[in-house]
Tab-separated table of C-alpha atoms and ligand atoms in Angstrom:
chain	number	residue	atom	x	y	z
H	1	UNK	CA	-10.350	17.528	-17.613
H	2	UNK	CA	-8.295	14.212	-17.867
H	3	UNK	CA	-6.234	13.773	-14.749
H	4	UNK	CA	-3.223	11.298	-13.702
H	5	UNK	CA	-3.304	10.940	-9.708
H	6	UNK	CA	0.325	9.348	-9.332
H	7	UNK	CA	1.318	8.323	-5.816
H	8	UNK	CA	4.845	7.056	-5.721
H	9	UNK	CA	6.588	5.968	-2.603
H	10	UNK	CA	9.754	4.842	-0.906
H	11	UNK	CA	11.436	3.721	2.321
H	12	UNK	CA	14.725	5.733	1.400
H	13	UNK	CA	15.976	6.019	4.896
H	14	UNK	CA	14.052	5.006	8.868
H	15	UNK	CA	14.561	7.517	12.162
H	16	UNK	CA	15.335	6.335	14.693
H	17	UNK	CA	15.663	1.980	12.842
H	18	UNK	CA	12.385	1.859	10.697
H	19	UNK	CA	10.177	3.830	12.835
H	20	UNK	CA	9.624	6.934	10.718
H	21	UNK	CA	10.535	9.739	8.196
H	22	UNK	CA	12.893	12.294	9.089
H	23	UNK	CA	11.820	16.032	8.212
H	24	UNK	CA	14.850	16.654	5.925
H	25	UNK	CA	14.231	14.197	4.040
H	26	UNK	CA	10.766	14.845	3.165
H	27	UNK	CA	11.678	18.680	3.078
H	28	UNK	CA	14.227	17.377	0.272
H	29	UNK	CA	11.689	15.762	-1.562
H	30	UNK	CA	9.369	19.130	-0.954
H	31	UNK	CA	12.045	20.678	-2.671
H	32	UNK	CA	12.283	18.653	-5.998
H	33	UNK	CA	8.542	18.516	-6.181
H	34	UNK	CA	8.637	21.979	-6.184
H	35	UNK	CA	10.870	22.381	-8.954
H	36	UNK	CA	8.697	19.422	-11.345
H	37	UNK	CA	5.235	21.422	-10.777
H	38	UNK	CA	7.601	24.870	-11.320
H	39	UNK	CA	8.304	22.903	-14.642
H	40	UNK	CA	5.004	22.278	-15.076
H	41	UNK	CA	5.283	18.113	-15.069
H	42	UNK	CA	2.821	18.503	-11.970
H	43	UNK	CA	-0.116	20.488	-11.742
H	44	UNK	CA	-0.134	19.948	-7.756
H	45	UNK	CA	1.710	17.307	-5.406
H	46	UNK	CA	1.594	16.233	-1.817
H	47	UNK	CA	4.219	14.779	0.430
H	48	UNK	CA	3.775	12.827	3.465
H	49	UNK	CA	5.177	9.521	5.055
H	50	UNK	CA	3.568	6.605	6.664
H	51	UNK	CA	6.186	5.119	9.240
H	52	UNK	CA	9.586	4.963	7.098
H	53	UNK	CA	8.214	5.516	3.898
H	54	UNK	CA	8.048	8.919	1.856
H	55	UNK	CA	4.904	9.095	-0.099
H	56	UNK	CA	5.047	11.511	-3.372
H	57	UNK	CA	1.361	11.723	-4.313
H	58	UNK	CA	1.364	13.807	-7.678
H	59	UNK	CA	-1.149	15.071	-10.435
H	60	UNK	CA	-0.220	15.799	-13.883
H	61	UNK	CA	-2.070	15.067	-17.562
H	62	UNK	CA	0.575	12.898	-18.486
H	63	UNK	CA	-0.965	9.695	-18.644
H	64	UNK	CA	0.416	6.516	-16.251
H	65	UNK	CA	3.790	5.020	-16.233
H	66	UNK	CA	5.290	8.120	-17.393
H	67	UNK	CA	8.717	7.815	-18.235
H	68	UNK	CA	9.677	12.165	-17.399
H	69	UNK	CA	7.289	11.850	-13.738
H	70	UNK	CA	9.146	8.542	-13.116
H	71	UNK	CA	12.230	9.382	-13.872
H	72	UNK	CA	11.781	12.911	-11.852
H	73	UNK	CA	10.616	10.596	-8.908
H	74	UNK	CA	13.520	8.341	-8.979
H	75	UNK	CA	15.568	11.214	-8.735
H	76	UNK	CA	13.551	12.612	-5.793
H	77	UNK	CA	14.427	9.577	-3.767
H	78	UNK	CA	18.161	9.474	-4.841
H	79	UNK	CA	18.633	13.156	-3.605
H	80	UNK	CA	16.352	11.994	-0.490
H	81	UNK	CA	18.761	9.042	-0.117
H	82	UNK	CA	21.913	11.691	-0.281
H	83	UNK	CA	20.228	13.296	2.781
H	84	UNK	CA	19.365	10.246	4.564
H	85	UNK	CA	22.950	9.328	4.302
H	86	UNK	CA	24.344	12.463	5.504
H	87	UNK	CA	22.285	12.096	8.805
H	88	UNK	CA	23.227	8.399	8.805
H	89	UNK	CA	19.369	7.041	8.814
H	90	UNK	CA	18.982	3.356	8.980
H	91	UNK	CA	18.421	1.416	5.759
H	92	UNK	CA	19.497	4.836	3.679
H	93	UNK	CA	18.309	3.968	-0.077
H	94	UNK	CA	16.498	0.519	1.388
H	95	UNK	CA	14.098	0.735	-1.499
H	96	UNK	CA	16.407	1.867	-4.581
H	97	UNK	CA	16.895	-1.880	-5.527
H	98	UNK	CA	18.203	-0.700	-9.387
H	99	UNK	CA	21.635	0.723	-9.592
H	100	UNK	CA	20.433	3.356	-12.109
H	101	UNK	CA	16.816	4.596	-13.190
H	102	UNK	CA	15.950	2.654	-16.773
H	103	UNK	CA	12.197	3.795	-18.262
H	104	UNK	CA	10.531	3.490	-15.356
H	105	UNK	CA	10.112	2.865	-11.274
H	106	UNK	CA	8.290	-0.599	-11.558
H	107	UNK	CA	10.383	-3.117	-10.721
H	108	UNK	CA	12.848	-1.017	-9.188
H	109	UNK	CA	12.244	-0.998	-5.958
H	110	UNK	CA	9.675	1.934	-5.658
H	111	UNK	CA	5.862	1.610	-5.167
H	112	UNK	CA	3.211	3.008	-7.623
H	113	UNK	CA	-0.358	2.809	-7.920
H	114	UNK	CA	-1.075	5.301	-10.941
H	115	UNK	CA	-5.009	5.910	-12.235
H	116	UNK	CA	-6.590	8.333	-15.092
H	117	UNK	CA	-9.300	9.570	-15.440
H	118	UNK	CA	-12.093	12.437	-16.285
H	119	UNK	CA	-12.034	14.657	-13.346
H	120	UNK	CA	-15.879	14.602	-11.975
H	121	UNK	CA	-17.314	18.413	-11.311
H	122	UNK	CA	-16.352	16.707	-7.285
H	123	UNK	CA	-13.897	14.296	-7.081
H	124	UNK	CA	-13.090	13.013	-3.495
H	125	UNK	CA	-10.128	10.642	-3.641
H	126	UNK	CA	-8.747	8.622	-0.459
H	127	UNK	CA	-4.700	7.717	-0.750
H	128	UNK	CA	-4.093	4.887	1.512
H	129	UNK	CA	-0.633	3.897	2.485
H	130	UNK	CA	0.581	1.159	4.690
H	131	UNK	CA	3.937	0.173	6.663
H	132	UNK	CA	5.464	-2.751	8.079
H	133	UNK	CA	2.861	-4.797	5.710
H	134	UNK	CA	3.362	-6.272	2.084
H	135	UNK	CA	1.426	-5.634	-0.979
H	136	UNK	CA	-2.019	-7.724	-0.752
H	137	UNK	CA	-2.672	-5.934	1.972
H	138	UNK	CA	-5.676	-4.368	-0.035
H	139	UNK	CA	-7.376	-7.692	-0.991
H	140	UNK	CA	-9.694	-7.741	2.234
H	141	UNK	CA	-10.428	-3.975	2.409
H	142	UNK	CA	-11.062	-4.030	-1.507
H	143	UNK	CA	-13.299	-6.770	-1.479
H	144	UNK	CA	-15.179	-5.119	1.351
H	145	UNK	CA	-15.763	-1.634	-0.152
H	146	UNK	CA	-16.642	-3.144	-3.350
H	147	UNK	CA	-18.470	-6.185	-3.611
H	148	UNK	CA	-19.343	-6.816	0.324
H	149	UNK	CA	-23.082	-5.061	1.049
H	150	UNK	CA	-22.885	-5.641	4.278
H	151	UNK	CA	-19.529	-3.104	4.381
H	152	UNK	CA	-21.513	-0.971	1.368
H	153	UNK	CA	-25.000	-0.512	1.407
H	154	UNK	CA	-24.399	1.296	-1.621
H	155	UNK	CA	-23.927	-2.016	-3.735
H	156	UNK	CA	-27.616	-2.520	-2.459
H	157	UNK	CA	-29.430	0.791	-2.439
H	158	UNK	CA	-27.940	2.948	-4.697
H	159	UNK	CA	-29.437	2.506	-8.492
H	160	UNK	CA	-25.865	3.596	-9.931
H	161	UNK	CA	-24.074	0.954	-8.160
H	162	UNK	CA	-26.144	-2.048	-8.461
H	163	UNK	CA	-24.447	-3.911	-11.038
H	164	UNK	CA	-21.634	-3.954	-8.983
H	165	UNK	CA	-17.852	-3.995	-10.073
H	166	UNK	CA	-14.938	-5.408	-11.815
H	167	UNK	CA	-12.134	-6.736	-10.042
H	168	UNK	CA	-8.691	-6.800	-11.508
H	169	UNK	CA	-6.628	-9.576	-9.933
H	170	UNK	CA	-2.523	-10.227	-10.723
H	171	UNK	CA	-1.020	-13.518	-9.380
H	172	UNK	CA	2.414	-11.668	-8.567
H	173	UNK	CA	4.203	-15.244	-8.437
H	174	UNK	CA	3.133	-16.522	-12.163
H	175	UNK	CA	3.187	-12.915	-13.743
H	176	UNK	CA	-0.653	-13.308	-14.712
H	177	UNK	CA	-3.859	-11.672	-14.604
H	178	UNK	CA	-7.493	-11.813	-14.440
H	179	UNK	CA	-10.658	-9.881	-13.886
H	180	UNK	CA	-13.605	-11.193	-12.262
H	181	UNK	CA	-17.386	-9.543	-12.404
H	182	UNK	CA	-18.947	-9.377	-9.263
H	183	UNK	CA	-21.261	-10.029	-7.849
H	184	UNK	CA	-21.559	-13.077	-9.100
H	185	UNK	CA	-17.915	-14.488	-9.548
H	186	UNK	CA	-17.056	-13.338	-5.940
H	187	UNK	CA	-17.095	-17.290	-4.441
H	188	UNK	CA	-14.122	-18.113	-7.560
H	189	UNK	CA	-12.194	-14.450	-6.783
H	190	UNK	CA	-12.318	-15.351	-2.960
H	191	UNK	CA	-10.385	-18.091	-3.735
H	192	UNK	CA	-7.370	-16.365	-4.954
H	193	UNK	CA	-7.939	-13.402	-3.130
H	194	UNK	CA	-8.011	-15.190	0.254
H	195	UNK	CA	-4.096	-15.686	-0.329
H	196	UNK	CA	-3.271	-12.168	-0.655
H	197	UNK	CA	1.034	-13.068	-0.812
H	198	UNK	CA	0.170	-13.983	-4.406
H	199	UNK	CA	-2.759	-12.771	-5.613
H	200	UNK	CA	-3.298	-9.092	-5.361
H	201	UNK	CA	-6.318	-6.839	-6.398
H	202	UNK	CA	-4.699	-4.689	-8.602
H	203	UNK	CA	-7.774	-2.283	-9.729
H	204	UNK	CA	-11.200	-2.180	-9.709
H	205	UNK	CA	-13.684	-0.671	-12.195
H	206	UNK	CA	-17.258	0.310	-12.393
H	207	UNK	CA	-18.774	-2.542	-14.076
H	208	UNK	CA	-21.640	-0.059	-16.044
H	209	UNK	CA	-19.261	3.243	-16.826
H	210	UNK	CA	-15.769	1.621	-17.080
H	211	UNK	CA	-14.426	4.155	-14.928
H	212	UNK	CA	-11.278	3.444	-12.583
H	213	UNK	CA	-12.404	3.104	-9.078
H	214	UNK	CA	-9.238	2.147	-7.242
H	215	UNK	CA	-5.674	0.839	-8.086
H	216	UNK	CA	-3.174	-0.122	-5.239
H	217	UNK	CA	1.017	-0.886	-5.934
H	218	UNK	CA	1.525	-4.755	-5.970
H	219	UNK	CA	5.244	-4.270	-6.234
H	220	UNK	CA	7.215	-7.548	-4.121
H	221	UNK	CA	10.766	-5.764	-2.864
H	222	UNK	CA	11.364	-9.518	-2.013
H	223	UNK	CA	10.521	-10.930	-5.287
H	224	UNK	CA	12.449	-8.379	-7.393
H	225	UNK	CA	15.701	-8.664	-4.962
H	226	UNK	CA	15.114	-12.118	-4.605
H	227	UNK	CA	15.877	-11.981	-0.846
H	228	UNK	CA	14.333	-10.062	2.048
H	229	UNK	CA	14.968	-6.152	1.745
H	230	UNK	CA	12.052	-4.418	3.816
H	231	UNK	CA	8.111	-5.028	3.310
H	232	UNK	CA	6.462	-3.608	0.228
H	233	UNK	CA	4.285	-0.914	2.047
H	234	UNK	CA	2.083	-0.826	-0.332
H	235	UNK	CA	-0.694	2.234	-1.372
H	236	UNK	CA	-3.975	2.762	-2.824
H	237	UNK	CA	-5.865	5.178	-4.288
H	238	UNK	CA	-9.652	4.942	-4.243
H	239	UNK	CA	-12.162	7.342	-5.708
H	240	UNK	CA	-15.287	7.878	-3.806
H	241	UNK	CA	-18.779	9.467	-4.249
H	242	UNK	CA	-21.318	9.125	-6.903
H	243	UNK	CA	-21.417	6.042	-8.659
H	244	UNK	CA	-18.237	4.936	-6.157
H	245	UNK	CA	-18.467	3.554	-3.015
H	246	UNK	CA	-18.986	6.594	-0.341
H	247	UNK	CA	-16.247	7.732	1.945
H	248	UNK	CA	-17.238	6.423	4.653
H	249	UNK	CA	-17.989	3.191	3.254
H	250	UNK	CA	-14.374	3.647	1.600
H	251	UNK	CA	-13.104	3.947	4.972
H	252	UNK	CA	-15.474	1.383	6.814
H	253	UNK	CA	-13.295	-1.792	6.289
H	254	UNK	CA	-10.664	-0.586	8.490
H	255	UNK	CA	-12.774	-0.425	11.915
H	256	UNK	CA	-11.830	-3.963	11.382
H	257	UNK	CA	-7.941	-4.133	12.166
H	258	UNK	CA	-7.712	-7.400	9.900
H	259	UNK	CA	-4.249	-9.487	10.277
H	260	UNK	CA	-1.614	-8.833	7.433
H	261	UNK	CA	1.890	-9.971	6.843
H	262	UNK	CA	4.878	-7.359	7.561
H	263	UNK	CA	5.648	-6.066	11.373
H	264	UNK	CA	8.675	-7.120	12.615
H	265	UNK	CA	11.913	-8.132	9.717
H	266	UNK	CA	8.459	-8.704	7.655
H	267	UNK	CA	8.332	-12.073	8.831
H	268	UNK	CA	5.174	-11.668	10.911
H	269	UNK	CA	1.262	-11.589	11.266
H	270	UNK	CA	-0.176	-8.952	12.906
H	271	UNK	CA	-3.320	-6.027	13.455
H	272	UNK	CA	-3.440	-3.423	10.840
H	273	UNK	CA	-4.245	-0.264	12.921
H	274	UNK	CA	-5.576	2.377	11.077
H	275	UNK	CA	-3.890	5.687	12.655
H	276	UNK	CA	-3.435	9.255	11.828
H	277	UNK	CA	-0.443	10.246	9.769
H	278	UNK	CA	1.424	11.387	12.729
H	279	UNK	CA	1.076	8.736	14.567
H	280	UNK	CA	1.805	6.363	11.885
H	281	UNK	CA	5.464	5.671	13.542
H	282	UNK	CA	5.355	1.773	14.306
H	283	UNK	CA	7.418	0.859	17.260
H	284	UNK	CA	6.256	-2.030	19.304
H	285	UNK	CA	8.208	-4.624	17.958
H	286	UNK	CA	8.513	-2.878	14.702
H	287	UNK	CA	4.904	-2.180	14.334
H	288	UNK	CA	1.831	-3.328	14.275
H	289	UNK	CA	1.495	-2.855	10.837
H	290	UNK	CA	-0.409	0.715	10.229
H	291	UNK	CA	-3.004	2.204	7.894
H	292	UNK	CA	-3.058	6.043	7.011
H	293	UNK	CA	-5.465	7.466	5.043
H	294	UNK	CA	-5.281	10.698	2.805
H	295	UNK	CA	-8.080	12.434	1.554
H	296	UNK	CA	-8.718	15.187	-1.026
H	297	UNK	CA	-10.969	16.510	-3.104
H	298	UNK	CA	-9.382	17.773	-7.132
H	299	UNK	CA	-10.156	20.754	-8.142
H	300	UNK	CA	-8.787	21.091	-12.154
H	301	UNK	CA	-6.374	18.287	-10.687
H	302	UNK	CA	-5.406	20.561	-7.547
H	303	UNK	CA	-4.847	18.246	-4.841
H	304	UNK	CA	-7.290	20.295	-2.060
H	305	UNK	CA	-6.595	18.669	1.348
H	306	UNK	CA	-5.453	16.033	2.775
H	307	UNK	CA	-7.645	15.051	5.866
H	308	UNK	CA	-6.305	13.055	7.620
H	309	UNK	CA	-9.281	10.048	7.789
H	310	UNK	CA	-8.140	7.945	10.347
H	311	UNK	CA	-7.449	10.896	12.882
H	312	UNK	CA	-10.730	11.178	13.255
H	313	UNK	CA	-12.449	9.399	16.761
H	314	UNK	CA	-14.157	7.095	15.630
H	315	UNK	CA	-11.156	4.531	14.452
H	316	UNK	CA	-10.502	4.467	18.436
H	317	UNK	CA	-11.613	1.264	18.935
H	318	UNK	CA	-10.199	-0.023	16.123
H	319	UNK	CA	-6.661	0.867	17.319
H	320	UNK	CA	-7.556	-0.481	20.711
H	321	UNK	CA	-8.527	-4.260	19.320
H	322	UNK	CA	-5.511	-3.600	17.214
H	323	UNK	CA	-3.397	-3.008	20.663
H	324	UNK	CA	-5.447	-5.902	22.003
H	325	UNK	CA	-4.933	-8.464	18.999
H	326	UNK	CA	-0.674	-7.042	18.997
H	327	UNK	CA	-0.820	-8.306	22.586
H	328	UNK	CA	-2.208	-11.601	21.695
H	329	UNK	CA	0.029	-12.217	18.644
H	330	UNK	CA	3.114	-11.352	20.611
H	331	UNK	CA	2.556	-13.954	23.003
H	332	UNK	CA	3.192	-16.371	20.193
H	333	UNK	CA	7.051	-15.213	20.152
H	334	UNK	CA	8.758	-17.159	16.985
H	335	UNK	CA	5.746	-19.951	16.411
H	336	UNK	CA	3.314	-19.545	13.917
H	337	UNK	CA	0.834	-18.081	12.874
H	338	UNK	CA	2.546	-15.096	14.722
H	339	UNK	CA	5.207	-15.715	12.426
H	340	UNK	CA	5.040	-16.037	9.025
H	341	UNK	CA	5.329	-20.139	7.914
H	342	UNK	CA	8.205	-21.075	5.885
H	343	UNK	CA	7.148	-20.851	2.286
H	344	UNK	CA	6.640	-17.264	2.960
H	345	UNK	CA	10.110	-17.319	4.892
H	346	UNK	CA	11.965	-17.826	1.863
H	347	UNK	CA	13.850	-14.858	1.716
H	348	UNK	CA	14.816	-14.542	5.199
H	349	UNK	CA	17.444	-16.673	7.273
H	350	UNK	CA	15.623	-19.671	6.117
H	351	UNK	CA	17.294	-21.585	3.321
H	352	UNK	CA	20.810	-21.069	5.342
H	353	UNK	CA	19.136	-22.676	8.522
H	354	UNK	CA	18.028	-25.445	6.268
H	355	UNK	CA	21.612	-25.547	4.407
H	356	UNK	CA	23.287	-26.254	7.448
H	357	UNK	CA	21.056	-28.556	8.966
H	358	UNK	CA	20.617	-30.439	5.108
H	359	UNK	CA	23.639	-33.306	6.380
H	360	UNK	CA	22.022	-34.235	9.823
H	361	UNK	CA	18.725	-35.284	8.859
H	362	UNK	CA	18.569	-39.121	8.754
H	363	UNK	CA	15.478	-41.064	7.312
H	364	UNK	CA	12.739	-41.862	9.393
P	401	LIG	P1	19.788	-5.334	10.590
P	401	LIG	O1	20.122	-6.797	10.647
P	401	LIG	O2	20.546	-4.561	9.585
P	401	LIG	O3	19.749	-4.713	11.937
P	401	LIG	O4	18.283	-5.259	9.991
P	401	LIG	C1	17.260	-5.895	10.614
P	401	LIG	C2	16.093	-5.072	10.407
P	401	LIG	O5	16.162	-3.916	10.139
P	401	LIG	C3	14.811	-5.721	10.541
P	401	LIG	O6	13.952	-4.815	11.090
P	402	LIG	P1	10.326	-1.527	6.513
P	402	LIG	O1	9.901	-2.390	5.362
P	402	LIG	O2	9.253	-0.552	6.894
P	402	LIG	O3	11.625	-0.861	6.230
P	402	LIG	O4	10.487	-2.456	7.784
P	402	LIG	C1	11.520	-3.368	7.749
P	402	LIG	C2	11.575	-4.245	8.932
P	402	LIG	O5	12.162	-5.301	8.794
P	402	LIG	C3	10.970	-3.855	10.186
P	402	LIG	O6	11.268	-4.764	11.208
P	403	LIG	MG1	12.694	0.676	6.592
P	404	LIG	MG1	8.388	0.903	5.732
């Protein structure tokens, strides 16, 4: 059975500032979920959050990019917004950058990440979602699950995952892409991947089968509005199993709480701590940036689950560097490489500071 997995998100409104989701709203989008798989545009659909952001994460045989499950998700998050404004969250609509919906959520404001494929007899599929972080965010963990052995042993014992796997790369500045084999490209890819504000792994594919392995949202709010509007909190959907990475070496990378861009006004570097979904709600200083992670197993493209990966003990430590390394950072208050440096601050107060400042510089 051919299957899309859709997962579709948006800060539409934070409780209490940019903390988290409020109940209504998600019970809002519950609602017009409800009605699209009463339709019969989904077969099955999820909703959660991660900090301020509702995630829609749908199934349907429609194929990606969809114009009807686009437009129906659109209109999710305007209804959302309508709810969000009536309880007077903060930043109601923050994401809903296009004044009206036109073919299709990319570039609107909205993040997707969007696969097909043949449902396998057992299909276990990991959504990870991410808040108070940008879009890149991926690049490391990607890497790691598929091309790193020492995250995978996999890419080392396993017969059916020996050849390894094709990265899809998108420089997000120069509207480009390009796909690199690996194992053996993976000293060129590291070069662009290592900058992860403007290259972004966009998929990855079995190198042997073809098949889809993973696909995250690259979407820039800051690039489309062309000023600073919220970080991208970005997703990604990874399938697992078989001739894909396990889960657990799906989840491995993030015992490593790896420094990403986002956290406070999205002008920082900090931890990303992998949490449960409740306790994705960041609040020191906006943050630290946090990881959730979905899981579910399709069943004729019924969504069976989640579990909730990262609830699970053994990402304790993680969270406690993570509290550790947020500590550390801190201490750095507005210098870098706590905060972001000023090509990346381009959006923010930054070009009015330098405005105003333009007459009194003098030559040296
Ligand atoms: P305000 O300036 O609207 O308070 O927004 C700042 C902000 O939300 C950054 O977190
Ligand atoms: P969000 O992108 O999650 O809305 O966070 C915005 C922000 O500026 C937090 O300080
Ligand atoms: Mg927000
Ligand atoms: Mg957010």
């Amino acid at each position: 059975m051919r299957i899309t997995l859709s997962v579709i998100k948006a800060d539409i409104g934070g409780y209490v500032g940019h903390s988290e989701s409020h109940p209504e709203v998600m019970a809002k989008a519950d609602e017009c979920l409800a009605k699209a798989k009463g339709d019969g545009l989904l077969i099955d659909y999820y909703i959660t959050k991660c900090g301020d952001d509702v995630q829609l994460i749908m199934t349907h045989q429609r194929g990606v990019d969809n114009e009807e499950v686009h437009k129906m998700c659109w209109d999710t998050f305007v209804e959302g917004t309508e709810v969000a404004r009536k309880l007077g969250l903060y930043g109601a609509g923050q994401d809903l950058l296009a004044d009206a919906f036109s073919g299709n959520v990319r570039g609107m404001g909205p993040g997707c990440a969007e696969m097909e494929f043949e449902e396998r007899p057992a299909e276990p599929v990991i959504v990870f979602m991410a808040d108070k972080t940008s879009a890149g965010a991926w690049n490391l963990p990607l890497y790691k699950m598929f091309a790193d052995p020492f995250n995978t042993i996999g890419l080392v014992i396993a017969p059916n995952m020996h050849n390894g796997f094709i990265f899809e790369v998108h420089d997000v500045k120069g509207h480009k892409k390009i796909s690199f084999n690996t194992p053996e490209e993976i000293y060129d890819m590291l070069v662009l991947l290592g900058a992860p504000s403007h290259y972004m792994v966009k998929a990855v594919y079995h190198r042997d089968t073809g098949d889809i392995a993973a696909v995250s949202s690259t979407e820039r709010l800051s690039l489309i509005a062309g000023r600073y509007v919220g970080k991208d909190d970005p997703v990604c959907i990874v399938r697992s199993q078989g001739i894909f990475p396990a889960v657990g070496e799906v989840l491995e990378p993030f015992a490593t709480p790896t420094l990403v861009e986002g956290w406070m006004r999205g002008s920082h570097h900090g931890p990303l701590m992998p949490t449960s979904i409740p306790d994705s709600t960041p609040t020191r200083f906006d943050g630290p940036p946090r990881v959730t992670a979905a899981g579910f197993q399709l069943q004729d493209g019924k969504l069976v689950g989640p579990r909730d990966m990262f609830a699970d003990k053994s990402y304790d430590n993680a969270r406690q560097k993570a509290l550790d390394i947020a500590d550390y950072m801190r201490q750095h208050g507005p210098f870098e490489p706590h905060r972001l440096p000023l090509d990346e601050m381009e959006y923010t107060t930054m070009p009015g500071v330098m405005k105003k400042l333009e007459g009194r510089f003098t030559d040296l």
